[in-house]
mmCIF file of C-alpha atoms in Angstrom:
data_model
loop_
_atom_site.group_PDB
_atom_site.id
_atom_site.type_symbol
_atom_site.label_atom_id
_atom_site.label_comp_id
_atom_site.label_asym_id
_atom_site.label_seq_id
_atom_site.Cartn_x
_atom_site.Cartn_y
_atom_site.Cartn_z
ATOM 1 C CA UNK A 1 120.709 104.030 121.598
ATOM 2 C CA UNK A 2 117.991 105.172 123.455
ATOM 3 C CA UNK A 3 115.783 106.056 121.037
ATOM 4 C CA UNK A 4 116.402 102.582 119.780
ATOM 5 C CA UNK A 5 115.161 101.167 122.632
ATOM 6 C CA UNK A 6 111.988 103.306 122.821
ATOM 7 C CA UNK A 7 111.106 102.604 119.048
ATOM 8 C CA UNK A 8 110.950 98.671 120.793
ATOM 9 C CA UNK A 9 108.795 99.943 123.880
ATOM 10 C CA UNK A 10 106.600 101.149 121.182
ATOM 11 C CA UNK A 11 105.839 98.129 119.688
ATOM 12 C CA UNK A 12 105.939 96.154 122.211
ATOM 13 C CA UNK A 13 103.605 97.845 124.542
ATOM 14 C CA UNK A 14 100.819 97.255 122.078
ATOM 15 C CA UNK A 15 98.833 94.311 123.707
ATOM 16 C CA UNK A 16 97.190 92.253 121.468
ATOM 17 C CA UNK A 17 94.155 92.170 123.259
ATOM 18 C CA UNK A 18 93.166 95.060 121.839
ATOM 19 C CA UNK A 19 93.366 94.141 118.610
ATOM 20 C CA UNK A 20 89.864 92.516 118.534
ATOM 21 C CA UNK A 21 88.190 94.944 119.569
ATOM 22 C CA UNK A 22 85.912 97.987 117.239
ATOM 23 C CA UNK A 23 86.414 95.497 114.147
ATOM 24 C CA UNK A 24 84.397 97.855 111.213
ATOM 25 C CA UNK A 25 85.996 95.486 108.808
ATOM 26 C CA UNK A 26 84.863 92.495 107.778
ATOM 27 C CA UNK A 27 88.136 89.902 108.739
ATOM 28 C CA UNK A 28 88.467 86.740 106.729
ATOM 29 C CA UNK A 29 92.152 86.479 106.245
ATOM 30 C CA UNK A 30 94.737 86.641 108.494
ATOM 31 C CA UNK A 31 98.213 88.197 106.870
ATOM 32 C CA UNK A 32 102.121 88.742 108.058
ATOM 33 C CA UNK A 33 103.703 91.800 107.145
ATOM 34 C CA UNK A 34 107.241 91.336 106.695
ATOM 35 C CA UNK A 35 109.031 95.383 107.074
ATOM 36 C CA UNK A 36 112.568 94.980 105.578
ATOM 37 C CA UNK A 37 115.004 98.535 106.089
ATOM 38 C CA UNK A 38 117.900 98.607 104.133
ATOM 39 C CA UNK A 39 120.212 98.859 106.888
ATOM 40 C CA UNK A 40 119.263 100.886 110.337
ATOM 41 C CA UNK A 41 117.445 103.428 108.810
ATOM 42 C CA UNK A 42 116.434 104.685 112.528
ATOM 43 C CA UNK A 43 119.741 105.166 113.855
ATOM 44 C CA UNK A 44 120.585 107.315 110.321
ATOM 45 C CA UNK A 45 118.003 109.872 111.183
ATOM 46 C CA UNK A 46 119.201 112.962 113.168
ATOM 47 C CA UNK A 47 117.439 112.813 116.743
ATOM 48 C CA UNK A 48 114.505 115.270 116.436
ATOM 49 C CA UNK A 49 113.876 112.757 113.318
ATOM 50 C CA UNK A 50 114.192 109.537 115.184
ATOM 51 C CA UNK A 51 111.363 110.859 117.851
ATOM 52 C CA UNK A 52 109.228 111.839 114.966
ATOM 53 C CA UNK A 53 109.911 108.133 113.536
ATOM 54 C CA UNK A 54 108.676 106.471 116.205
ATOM 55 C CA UNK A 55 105.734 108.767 117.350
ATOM 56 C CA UNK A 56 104.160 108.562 113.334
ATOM 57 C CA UNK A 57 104.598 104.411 113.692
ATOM 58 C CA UNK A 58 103.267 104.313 117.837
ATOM 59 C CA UNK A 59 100.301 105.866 115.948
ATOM 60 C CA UNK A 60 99.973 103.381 113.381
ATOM 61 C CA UNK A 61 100.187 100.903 115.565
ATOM 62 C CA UNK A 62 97.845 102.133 117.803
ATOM 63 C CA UNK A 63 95.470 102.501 115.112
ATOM 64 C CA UNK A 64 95.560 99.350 113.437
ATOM 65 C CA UNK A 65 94.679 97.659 117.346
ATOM 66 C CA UNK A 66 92.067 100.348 117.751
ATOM 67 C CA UNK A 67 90.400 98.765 114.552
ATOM 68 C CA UNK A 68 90.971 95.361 115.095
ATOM 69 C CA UNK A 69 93.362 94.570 112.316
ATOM 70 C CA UNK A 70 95.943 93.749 114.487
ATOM 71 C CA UNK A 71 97.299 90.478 116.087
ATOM 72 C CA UNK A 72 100.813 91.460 116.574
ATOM 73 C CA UNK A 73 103.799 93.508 115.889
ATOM 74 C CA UNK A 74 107.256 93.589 116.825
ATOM 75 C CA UNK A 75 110.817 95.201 115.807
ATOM 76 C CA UNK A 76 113.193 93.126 115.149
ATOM 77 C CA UNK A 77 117.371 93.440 115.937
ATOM 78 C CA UNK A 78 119.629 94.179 113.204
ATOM 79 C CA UNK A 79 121.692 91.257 113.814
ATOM 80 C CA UNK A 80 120.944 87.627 113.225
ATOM 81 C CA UNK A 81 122.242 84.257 112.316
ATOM 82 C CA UNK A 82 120.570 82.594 108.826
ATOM 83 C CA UNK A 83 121.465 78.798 109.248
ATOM 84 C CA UNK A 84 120.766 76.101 106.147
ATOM 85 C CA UNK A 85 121.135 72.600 105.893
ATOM 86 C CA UNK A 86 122.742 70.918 103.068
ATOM 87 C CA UNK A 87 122.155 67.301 103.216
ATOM 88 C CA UNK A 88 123.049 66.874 106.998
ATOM 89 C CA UNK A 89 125.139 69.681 106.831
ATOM 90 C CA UNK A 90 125.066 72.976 108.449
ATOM 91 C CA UNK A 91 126.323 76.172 107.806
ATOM 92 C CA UNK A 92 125.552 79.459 109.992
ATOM 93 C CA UNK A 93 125.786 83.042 108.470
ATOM 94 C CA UNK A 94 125.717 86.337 110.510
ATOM 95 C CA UNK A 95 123.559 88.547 108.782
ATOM 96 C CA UNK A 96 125.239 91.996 107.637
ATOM 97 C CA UNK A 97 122.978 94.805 109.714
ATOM 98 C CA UNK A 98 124.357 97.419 106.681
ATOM 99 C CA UNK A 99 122.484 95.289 104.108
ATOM 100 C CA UNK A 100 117.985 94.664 103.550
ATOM 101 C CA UNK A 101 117.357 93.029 106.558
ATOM 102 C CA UNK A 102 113.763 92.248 107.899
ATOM 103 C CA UNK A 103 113.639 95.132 110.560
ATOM 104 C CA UNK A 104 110.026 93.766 111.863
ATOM 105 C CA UNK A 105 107.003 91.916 111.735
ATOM 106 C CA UNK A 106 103.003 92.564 111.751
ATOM 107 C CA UNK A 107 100.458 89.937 112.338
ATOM 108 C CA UNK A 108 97.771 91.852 110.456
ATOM 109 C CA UNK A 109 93.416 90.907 110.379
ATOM 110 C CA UNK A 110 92.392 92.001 106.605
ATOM 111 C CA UNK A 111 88.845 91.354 104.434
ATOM 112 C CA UNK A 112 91.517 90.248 101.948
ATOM 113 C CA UNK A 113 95.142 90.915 99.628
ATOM 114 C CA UNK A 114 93.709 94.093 98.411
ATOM 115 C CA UNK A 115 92.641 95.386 102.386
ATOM 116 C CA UNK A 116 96.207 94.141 102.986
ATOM 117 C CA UNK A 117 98.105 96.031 100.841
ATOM 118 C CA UNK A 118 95.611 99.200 101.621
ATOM 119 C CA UNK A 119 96.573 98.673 105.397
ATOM 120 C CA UNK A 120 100.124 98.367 104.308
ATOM 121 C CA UNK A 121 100.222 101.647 102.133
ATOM 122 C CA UNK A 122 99.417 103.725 104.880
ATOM 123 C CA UNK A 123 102.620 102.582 106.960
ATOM 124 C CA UNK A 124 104.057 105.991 107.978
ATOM 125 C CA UNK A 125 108.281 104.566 107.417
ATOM 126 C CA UNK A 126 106.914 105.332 103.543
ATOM 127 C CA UNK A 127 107.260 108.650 104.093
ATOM 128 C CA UNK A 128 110.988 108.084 104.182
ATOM 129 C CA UNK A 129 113.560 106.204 101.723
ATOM 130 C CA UNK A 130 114.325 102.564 102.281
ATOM 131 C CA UNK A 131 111.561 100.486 103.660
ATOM 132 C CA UNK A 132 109.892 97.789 101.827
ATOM 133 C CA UNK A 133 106.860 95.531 103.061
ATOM 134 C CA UNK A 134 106.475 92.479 102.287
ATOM 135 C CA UNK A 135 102.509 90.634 102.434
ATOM 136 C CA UNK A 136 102.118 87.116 102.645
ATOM 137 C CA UNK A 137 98.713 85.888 103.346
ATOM 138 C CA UNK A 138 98.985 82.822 106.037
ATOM 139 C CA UNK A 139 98.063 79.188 105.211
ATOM 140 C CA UNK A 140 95.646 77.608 106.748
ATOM 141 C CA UNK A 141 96.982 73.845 107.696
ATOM 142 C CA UNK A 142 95.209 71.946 109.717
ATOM 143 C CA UNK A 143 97.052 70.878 113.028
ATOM 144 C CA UNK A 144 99.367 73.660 112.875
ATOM 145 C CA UNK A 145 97.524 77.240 112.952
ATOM 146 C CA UNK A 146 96.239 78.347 116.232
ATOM 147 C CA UNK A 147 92.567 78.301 116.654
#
């Protein structure tokens, strides 16, 4: 449990201040990186593992600010409630922890899809089994996006 709790210190010590700073890439697209584990893959690792885990993605993180392709990033907890509407009607579903569950988010600067899914290769959790990433650029809508 604790090491669960400093995999969250890591991310969310990262201010995002100093993610526009030392840009060498040209930005034009902003980008959400969706990380989905199939189950808790941190809490399956032995403990030396777990450290290791969260040191290689502290450094990623780090990194990406460093450069300026990063907004955000936070881990998410394993449990969650997915609610839907159904003509008025709602319905409220835990989600199962054991199943592929979006683990966390980055809020990633990129030139474009291809600098996206560069930045995204070099995510250190592929080093292990059971991590997928999912990149979706983000719409621009006027009236809604932050300036």
């Amino acid at each position: 449990m604790k090491l669960i709790i400093m995999s969250l210190v890591v991310f969310m010590t990262m201010p995002s201040s100093f993610a526009q700073s030392n840009s060498k890439t040209k930005v034009n697209q902003e980008f959400m990186y969706f990380v989905y584990s199939n189950g808790n893959r941190v809490t399956d690792l032995s403990s030396d593992k777990q450290q290791l885990h969260i040191k290689k993605i502290g450094a990623y993180i780090e990194n990406l600010a460093k450069t300026g392709k990063l907004k955000d990033a936070q881990p998410l907890e394993m449990e969650g409630t997915k609610i839907a509407s159904k003509k008025g009607i709602f319905t409220e579903t835990a989600l199962n922890k054991d199943k592929k569950v979006i683990a966390g988010y980055y809020h990633i600067l990129a030139a474009d899809m291809d600098d996206a899914i560069t930045i995204a290769k070099a995510d250190p959790r592929f080093e292990e089994e059971g991590w997928e990433i999912v990149i979706r650029p983000i719409k621009k809508v006027e009236g809604i996006n932050k300036k």
